[in-house]
């Protein structure tokens, strides 16, 4: 089964999460490609798609939003999963954080099967005025490989299940 992991990322943290998701799925035996959501022209031919987006000011990254709108018709017909990143503290590792409302609406649009919020990353040399200001207090990396691994493992089980009920 071939899977696409597409992401919208400004400072590279979500791109790194997409690679972690892809590596974990490869270890589960799947063929996986990773691509920026803005560069992915076609989704036909993949049997499942995972879309990740960074959260900025309570909005999902624009590339992830556009990707869903552009490919709605295909995504409606294959298993699709979303992830968001991410809180700049340990909260995402400690409890499930529901998708923000606009991401929930995009999930409904394509019938996405699941969502995870992963911790984020902000480097002390982050680009942009706001990011630079925030980095003075909140710089750090809360991306949690164990969290990614367990979510990915659940997706692998879901994809392998011969019969599944929609959640
Ligand atoms: C200006 C700014 C606004 C942010 N807003 C949110 C937010 O609303 N919710 C959230 O969980 N994280 C927020 N974050 C944290 C980012 O989502 C986190 O740094 C993420 O890892 C960035 O992903 P990227 O490196 O792929 O761009 C914000 C970060 C910055 C710099």
PDB file of C-alpha atoms and ligand atoms in Angstrom:
ATOM      1  CA  UNK A   1       0.000   0.000   0.000  1.00  0.00           C
ATOM      2  CA  UNK A   2       1.404   3.404  -0.883  1.00  0.00           C
ATOM      3  CA  UNK A   3       0.809   6.375   1.384  1.00  0.00           C
ATOM      4  CA  UNK A   4       1.398  10.105   0.907  1.00  0.00           C
ATOM      5  CA  UNK A   5       2.319  12.345   3.837  1.00  0.00           C
ATOM      6  CA  UNK A   6       1.769  15.995   2.837  1.00  0.00           C
ATOM      7  CA  UNK A   7       2.559  18.899   5.157  1.00  0.00           C
ATOM      8  CA  UNK A   8       2.251  22.646   5.589  1.00  0.00           C
ATOM      9  CA  UNK A   9       5.181  24.016   7.563  1.00  0.00           C
ATOM     10  CA  UNK A  10       6.731  27.454   8.008  1.00  0.00           C
ATOM     11  CA  UNK A  11       9.802  26.825  10.149  1.00  0.00           C
ATOM     12  CA  UNK A  12      10.444  23.146   9.414  1.00  0.00           C
ATOM     13  CA  UNK A  13       9.058  21.584  12.597  1.00  0.00           C
ATOM     14  CA  UNK A  14       5.986  20.075  10.945  1.00  0.00           C
ATOM     15  CA  UNK A  15       8.085  18.908   8.010  1.00  0.00           C
ATOM     16  CA  UNK A  16      10.172  16.974  10.549  1.00  0.00           C
ATOM     17  CA  UNK A  17       7.023  15.448  12.056  1.00  0.00           C
ATOM     18  CA  UNK A  18       5.911  14.377   8.574  1.00  0.00           C
ATOM     19  CA  UNK A  19       9.253  12.584   8.141  1.00  0.00           C
ATOM     20  CA  UNK A  20       8.826  10.887  11.542  1.00  0.00           C
ATOM     21  CA  UNK A  21       5.330   9.702  10.560  1.00  0.00           C
ATOM     22  CA  UNK A  22       6.659   8.425   7.222  1.00  0.00           C
ATOM     23  CA  UNK A  23       9.616   6.589   8.823  1.00  0.00           C
ATOM     24  CA  UNK A  24       7.333   4.914  11.360  1.00  0.00           C
ATOM     25  CA  UNK A  25       4.935   3.770   8.606  1.00  0.00           C
ATOM     26  CA  UNK A  26       7.844   2.437   6.537  1.00  0.00           C
ATOM     27  CA  UNK A  27       8.888   0.380   9.554  1.00  0.00           C
ATOM     28  CA  UNK A  28       5.322  -1.005   9.531  1.00  0.00           C
ATOM     29  CA  UNK A  29       5.919  -2.164   5.950  1.00  0.00           C
ATOM     30  CA  UNK A  30       4.209   0.589   3.928  1.00  0.00           C
ATOM     31  CA  UNK A  31       5.621   2.502   0.958  1.00  0.00           C
ATOM     32  CA  UNK A  32       5.539   6.173   1.912  1.00  0.00           C
ATOM     33  CA  UNK A  33       6.285   9.454   0.147  1.00  0.00           C
ATOM     34  CA  UNK A  34       6.602  12.798   1.922  1.00  0.00           C
ATOM     35  CA  UNK A  35       5.990  16.129   0.181  1.00  0.00           C
ATOM     36  CA  UNK A  36       5.192  19.751   0.981  1.00  0.00           C
ATOM     37  CA  UNK A  37       1.428  20.197   0.526  1.00  0.00           C
ATOM     38  CA  UNK A  38       2.071  23.147  -1.780  1.00  0.00           C
ATOM     39  CA  UNK A  39       4.156  21.052  -4.177  1.00  0.00           C
ATOM     40  CA  UNK A  40       1.923  18.005  -4.399  1.00  0.00           C
ATOM     41  CA  UNK A  41       0.039  18.223  -7.676  1.00  0.00           C
ATOM     42  CA  UNK A  42      -1.606  14.807  -7.666  1.00  0.00           C
ATOM     43  CA  UNK A  43      -2.914  12.447  -5.031  1.00  0.00           C
ATOM     44  CA  UNK A  44      -4.344   9.866  -7.413  1.00  0.00           C
ATOM     45  CA  UNK A  45      -2.586   6.538  -7.039  1.00  0.00           C
ATOM     46  CA  UNK A  46      -2.064   6.712  -3.283  1.00  0.00           C
ATOM     47  CA  UNK A  47      -4.135   4.382  -1.178  1.00  0.00           C
ATOM     48  CA  UNK A  48      -4.075   6.601   1.908  1.00  0.00           C
ATOM     49  CA  UNK A  49      -3.088  10.208   2.625  1.00  0.00           C
ATOM     50  CA  UNK A  50      -1.917  11.880   5.827  1.00  0.00           C
ATOM     51  CA  UNK A  51      -1.981  15.682   5.962  1.00  0.00           C
ATOM     52  CA  UNK A  52      -0.127  17.659   8.633  1.00  0.00           C
ATOM     53  CA  UNK A  53      -0.273  21.374   9.278  1.00  0.00           C
ATOM     54  CA  UNK A  54       1.449  23.768  11.661  1.00  0.00           C
ATOM     55  CA  UNK A  55      -0.847  25.883  13.846  1.00  0.00           C
ATOM     56  CA  UNK A  56      -0.307  29.634  13.706  1.00  0.00           C
ATOM     57  CA  UNK A  57      -2.645  31.956  15.610  1.00  0.00           C
ATOM     58  CA  UNK A  58      -5.305  29.231  15.820  1.00  0.00           C
ATOM     59  CA  UNK A  59      -5.206  28.521  12.105  1.00  0.00           C
ATOM     60  CA  UNK A  60      -3.898  25.486  10.239  1.00  0.00           C
ATOM     61  CA  UNK A  61      -1.077  26.275   7.809  1.00  0.00           C
ATOM     62  CA  UNK A  62      -2.452  27.639   4.533  1.00  0.00           C
ATOM     63  CA  UNK A  63      -0.751  24.990   2.380  1.00  0.00           C
ATOM     64  CA  UNK A  64      -2.492  22.212   4.325  1.00  0.00           C
ATOM     65  CA  UNK A  65      -5.876  23.950   4.022  1.00  0.00           C
ATOM     66  CA  UNK A  66      -5.454  24.490   0.294  1.00  0.00           C
ATOM     67  CA  UNK A  67      -4.302  20.919  -0.201  1.00  0.00           C
ATOM     68  CA  UNK A  68      -7.540  19.600   1.306  1.00  0.00           C
ATOM     69  CA  UNK A  69      -9.682  21.921  -0.812  1.00  0.00           C
ATOM     70  CA  UNK A  70      -7.760  21.100  -4.000  1.00  0.00           C
ATOM     71  CA  UNK A  71      -7.974  17.343  -3.524  1.00  0.00           C
ATOM     72  CA  UNK A  72     -11.326  16.961  -1.770  1.00  0.00           C
ATOM     73  CA  UNK A  73     -12.797  14.642  -4.401  1.00  0.00           C
ATOM     74  CA  UNK A  74      -9.951  12.141  -4.213  1.00  0.00           C
ATOM     75  CA  UNK A  75      -9.524  12.367  -0.440  1.00  0.00           C
ATOM     76  CA  UNK A  76     -13.220  11.601   0.084  1.00  0.00           C
ATOM     77  CA  UNK A  77     -12.633   8.161  -1.401  1.00  0.00           C
ATOM     78  CA  UNK A  78      -9.499   7.012   0.393  1.00  0.00           C
ATOM     79  CA  UNK A  79      -8.479   6.755   4.066  1.00  0.00           C
ATOM     80  CA  UNK A  80      -7.290  10.185   5.177  1.00  0.00           C
ATOM     81  CA  UNK A  81      -5.784  11.265   8.501  1.00  0.00           C
ATOM     82  CA  UNK A  82      -4.769  14.707   9.763  1.00  0.00           C
ATOM     83  CA  UNK A  83      -2.265  15.975  12.296  1.00  0.00           C
ATOM     84  CA  UNK A  84      -1.594  19.409  13.728  1.00  0.00           C
ATOM     85  CA  UNK A  85       1.469  20.850  15.449  1.00  0.00           C
ATOM     86  CA  UNK A  86       1.856  22.286  17.869  1.00  0.00           C
ATOM     87  CA  UNK A  87       1.717  23.419  21.418  1.00  0.00           C
ATOM     88  CA  UNK A  88       5.019  24.704  22.750  1.00  0.00           C
ATOM     89  CA  UNK A  89       4.805  22.689  25.965  1.00  0.00           C
ATOM     90  CA  UNK A  90       4.275  19.062  27.011  1.00  0.00           C
ATOM     91  CA  UNK A  91       0.455  19.228  26.814  1.00  0.00           C
ATOM     92  CA  UNK A  92       0.156  17.312  23.526  1.00  0.00           C
ATOM     93  CA  UNK A  93       2.088  14.369  24.995  1.00  0.00           C
ATOM     94  CA  UNK A  94       0.036  14.394  28.181  1.00  0.00           C
ATOM     95  CA  UNK A  95      -3.484  14.366  26.703  1.00  0.00           C
ATOM     96  CA  UNK A  96      -5.385  14.236  23.443  1.00  0.00           C
ATOM     97  CA  UNK A  97      -5.861  17.736  22.069  1.00  0.00           C
ATOM     98  CA  UNK A  98      -8.854  17.991  19.748  1.00  0.00           C
ATOM     99  CA  UNK A  99      -8.475  19.618  16.340  1.00  0.00           C
ATOM    100  CA  UNK A 100      -9.351  23.296  16.156  1.00  0.00           C
ATOM    101  CA  UNK A 101     -12.783  23.972  14.694  1.00  0.00           C
ATOM    102  CA  UNK A 102     -11.614  24.840  11.168  1.00  0.00           C
ATOM    103  CA  UNK A 103      -9.525  21.664  10.995  1.00  0.00           C
ATOM    104  CA  UNK A 104     -12.511  19.670  12.258  1.00  0.00           C
ATOM    105  CA  UNK A 105     -14.539  21.163   9.398  1.00  0.00           C
ATOM    106  CA  UNK A 106     -11.903  20.072   6.866  1.00  0.00           C
ATOM    107  CA  UNK A 107     -11.914  16.592   8.404  1.00  0.00           C
ATOM    108  CA  UNK A 108     -15.677  16.428   7.930  1.00  0.00           C
ATOM    109  CA  UNK A 109     -15.305  17.638   4.355  1.00  0.00           C
ATOM    110  CA  UNK A 110     -13.212  14.607   3.369  1.00  0.00           C
ATOM    111  CA  UNK A 111     -14.407  12.122   5.999  1.00  0.00           C
ATOM    112  CA  UNK A 112     -10.991  11.974   7.690  1.00  0.00           C
ATOM    113  CA  UNK A 113     -10.628   8.969   9.959  1.00  0.00           C
ATOM    114  CA  UNK A 114      -8.445  10.494  12.638  1.00  0.00           C
ATOM    115  CA  UNK A 115      -6.475  13.425  13.968  1.00  0.00           C
ATOM    116  CA  UNK A 116      -3.578  13.983  16.354  1.00  0.00           C
ATOM    117  CA  UNK A 117      -2.135  17.146  17.820  1.00  0.00           C
ATOM    118  CA  UNK A 118       1.624  16.811  18.281  1.00  0.00           C
ATOM    119  CA  UNK A 119       3.860  19.134  20.268  1.00  0.00           C
ATOM    120  CA  UNK A 120       5.595  21.802  18.227  1.00  0.00           C
ATOM    121  CA  UNK A 121       9.054  23.316  17.918  1.00  0.00           C
ATOM    122  CA  UNK A 122      10.268  26.873  18.038  1.00  0.00           C
ATOM    123  CA  UNK A 123      13.952  27.576  17.603  1.00  0.00           C
ATOM    124  CA  UNK A 124      15.672  30.500  19.281  1.00  0.00           C
ATOM    125  CA  UNK A 125      16.632  31.873  15.847  1.00  0.00           C
ATOM    126  CA  UNK A 126      13.060  31.596  14.439  1.00  0.00           C
ATOM    127  CA  UNK A 127      12.338  33.928  11.517  1.00  0.00           C
ATOM    128  CA  UNK A 128       9.640  36.591  11.789  1.00  0.00           C
ATOM    129  CA  UNK A 129       8.917  39.315  14.335  1.00  0.00           C
ATOM    130  CA  UNK A 130       6.285  37.405  16.362  1.00  0.00           C
ATOM    131  CA  UNK A 131       8.140  34.122  16.240  1.00  0.00           C
ATOM    132  CA  UNK A 132      11.307  35.853  17.377  1.00  0.00           C
ATOM    133  CA  UNK A 133       9.457  37.458  20.295  1.00  0.00           C
ATOM    134  CA  UNK A 134       7.795  34.173  21.279  1.00  0.00           C
ATOM    135  CA  UNK A 135      11.099  32.341  21.061  1.00  0.00           C
ATOM    136  CA  UNK A 136      12.488  34.474  23.891  1.00  0.00           C
ATOM    137  CA  UNK A 137      10.102  32.638  26.252  1.00  0.00           C
ATOM    138  CA  UNK A 138       8.973  29.520  24.405  1.00  0.00           C
ATOM    139  CA  UNK A 139      11.907  28.213  22.394  1.00  0.00           C
ATOM    140  CA  UNK A 140      12.162  24.435  22.510  1.00  0.00           C
ATOM    141  CA  UNK A 141      11.246  21.200  20.807  1.00  0.00           C
ATOM    142  CA  UNK A 142       8.150  19.346  22.056  1.00  0.00           C
ATOM    143  CA  UNK A 143       7.832  16.971  19.111  1.00  0.00           C
ATOM    144  CA  UNK A 144       7.507  13.579  20.765  1.00  0.00           C
ATOM    145  CA  UNK A 145       8.685  10.542  18.743  1.00  0.00           C
ATOM    146  CA  UNK A 146       6.832   8.167  21.098  1.00  0.00           C
ATOM    147  CA  UNK A 147       3.569  10.026  20.507  1.00  0.00           C
ATOM    148  CA  UNK A 148       4.155   9.967  16.737  1.00  0.00           C
ATOM    149  CA  UNK A 149       4.988   6.274  16.879  1.00  0.00           C
ATOM    150  CA  UNK A 150       1.849   5.265  18.772  1.00  0.00           C
ATOM    151  CA  UNK A 151      -0.427   7.332  16.498  1.00  0.00           C
ATOM    152  CA  UNK A 152       1.227   5.877  13.418  1.00  0.00           C
ATOM    153  CA  UNK A 153       0.901   2.372  14.808  1.00  0.00           C
ATOM    154  CA  UNK A 154      -2.859   2.917  15.226  1.00  0.00           C
ATOM    155  CA  UNK A 155      -3.103   4.128  11.610  1.00  0.00           C
ATOM    156  CA  UNK A 156      -1.250   1.032  10.397  1.00  0.00           C
ATOM    157  CA  UNK A 157      -3.706  -1.182  12.287  1.00  0.00           C
ATOM    158  CA  UNK A 158      -6.644   0.789  10.897  1.00  0.00           C
ATOM    159  CA  UNK A 159      -5.375   0.440   7.321  1.00  0.00           C
ATOM    160  CA  UNK A 160      -4.834  -3.278   7.744  1.00  0.00           C
ATOM    161  CA  UNK A 161      -8.241  -3.943   9.245  1.00  0.00           C
ATOM    162  CA  UNK A 162     -10.325  -5.725   6.589  1.00  0.00           C
ATOM    163  CA  UNK A 163     -13.556  -4.282   7.898  1.00  0.00           C
ATOM    164  CA  UNK A 164     -13.724  -1.114   9.898  1.00  0.00           C
ATOM    165  CA  UNK A 165     -16.498   1.011  11.254  1.00  0.00           C
ATOM    166  CA  UNK A 166     -16.119   4.751  10.779  1.00  0.00           C
ATOM    167  CA  UNK A 167     -15.329   6.474  14.058  1.00  0.00           C
TER     168      UNK A 167
HETATM  169  C1  LIG B   1       3.535  33.448  15.812  1.00  0.00           C
HETATM  170  C2  LIG B   1       3.230  32.039  16.265  1.00  0.00           C
HETATM  171  C3  LIG B   1       1.918  31.657  16.491  1.00  0.00           C
HETATM  172  C4  LIG B   1       1.623  30.357  16.942  1.00  0.00           C
HETATM  173  N1  LIG B   1       0.331  30.001  17.175  1.00  0.00           N
HETATM  174  C5  LIG B   1       0.052  28.757  17.641  1.00  0.00           C
HETATM  175  C6  LIG B   1      -1.289  28.334  17.898  1.00  0.00           C
HETATM  176  O1  LIG B   1      -2.245  29.065  17.684  1.00  0.00           O
HETATM  177  N2  LIG B   1      -1.498  27.086  18.397  1.00  0.00           N
HETATM  178  C7  LIG B   1      -0.457  26.215  18.641  1.00  0.00           C
HETATM  179  O2  LIG B   1      -0.683  25.101  19.126  1.00  0.00           O
HETATM  180  N3  LIG B   1       0.829  26.571  18.357  1.00  0.00           N
HETATM  181  C8  LIG B   1       1.106  27.798  17.876  1.00  0.00           C
HETATM  182  N4  LIG B   1       2.390  28.166  17.584  1.00  0.00           N
HETATM  183  C9  LIG B   1       3.449  27.167  17.706  1.00  0.00           C
HETATM  184  C10 LIG B   1       3.745  26.530  16.328  1.00  0.00           C
HETATM  185  O3  LIG B   1       2.621  25.821  15.887  1.00  0.00           O
HETATM  186  C11 LIG B   1       4.949  25.595  16.453  1.00  0.00           C
HETATM  187  O4  LIG B   1       6.090  26.417  16.609  1.00  0.00           O
HETATM  188  C12 LIG B   1       5.064  24.681  15.264  1.00  0.00           C
HETATM  189  O5  LIG B   1       5.970  23.643  15.557  1.00  0.00           O
HETATM  190  C13 LIG B   1       5.514  25.437  14.020  1.00  0.00           C
HETATM  191  O6  LIG B   1       5.583  24.539  12.939  1.00  0.00           O
HETATM  192  P1  LIG B   1       6.583  24.764  11.721  1.00  0.00           P
HETATM  193  O7  LIG B   1       7.989  24.738  12.292  1.00  0.00           O
HETATM  194  O8  LIG B   1       6.322  23.599  10.848  1.00  0.00           O
HETATM  195  O9  LIG B   1       6.243  26.062  11.078  1.00  0.00           O
HETATM  196  C14 LIG B   1       2.687  29.440  17.149  1.00  0.00           C
HETATM  197  C15 LIG B   1       4.005  29.837  16.876  1.00  0.00           C
HETATM  198  C16 LIG B   1       4.276  31.114  16.447  1.00  0.00           C
HETATM  199  C17 LIG B   1       5.697  31.498  16.174  1.00  0.00           C
END
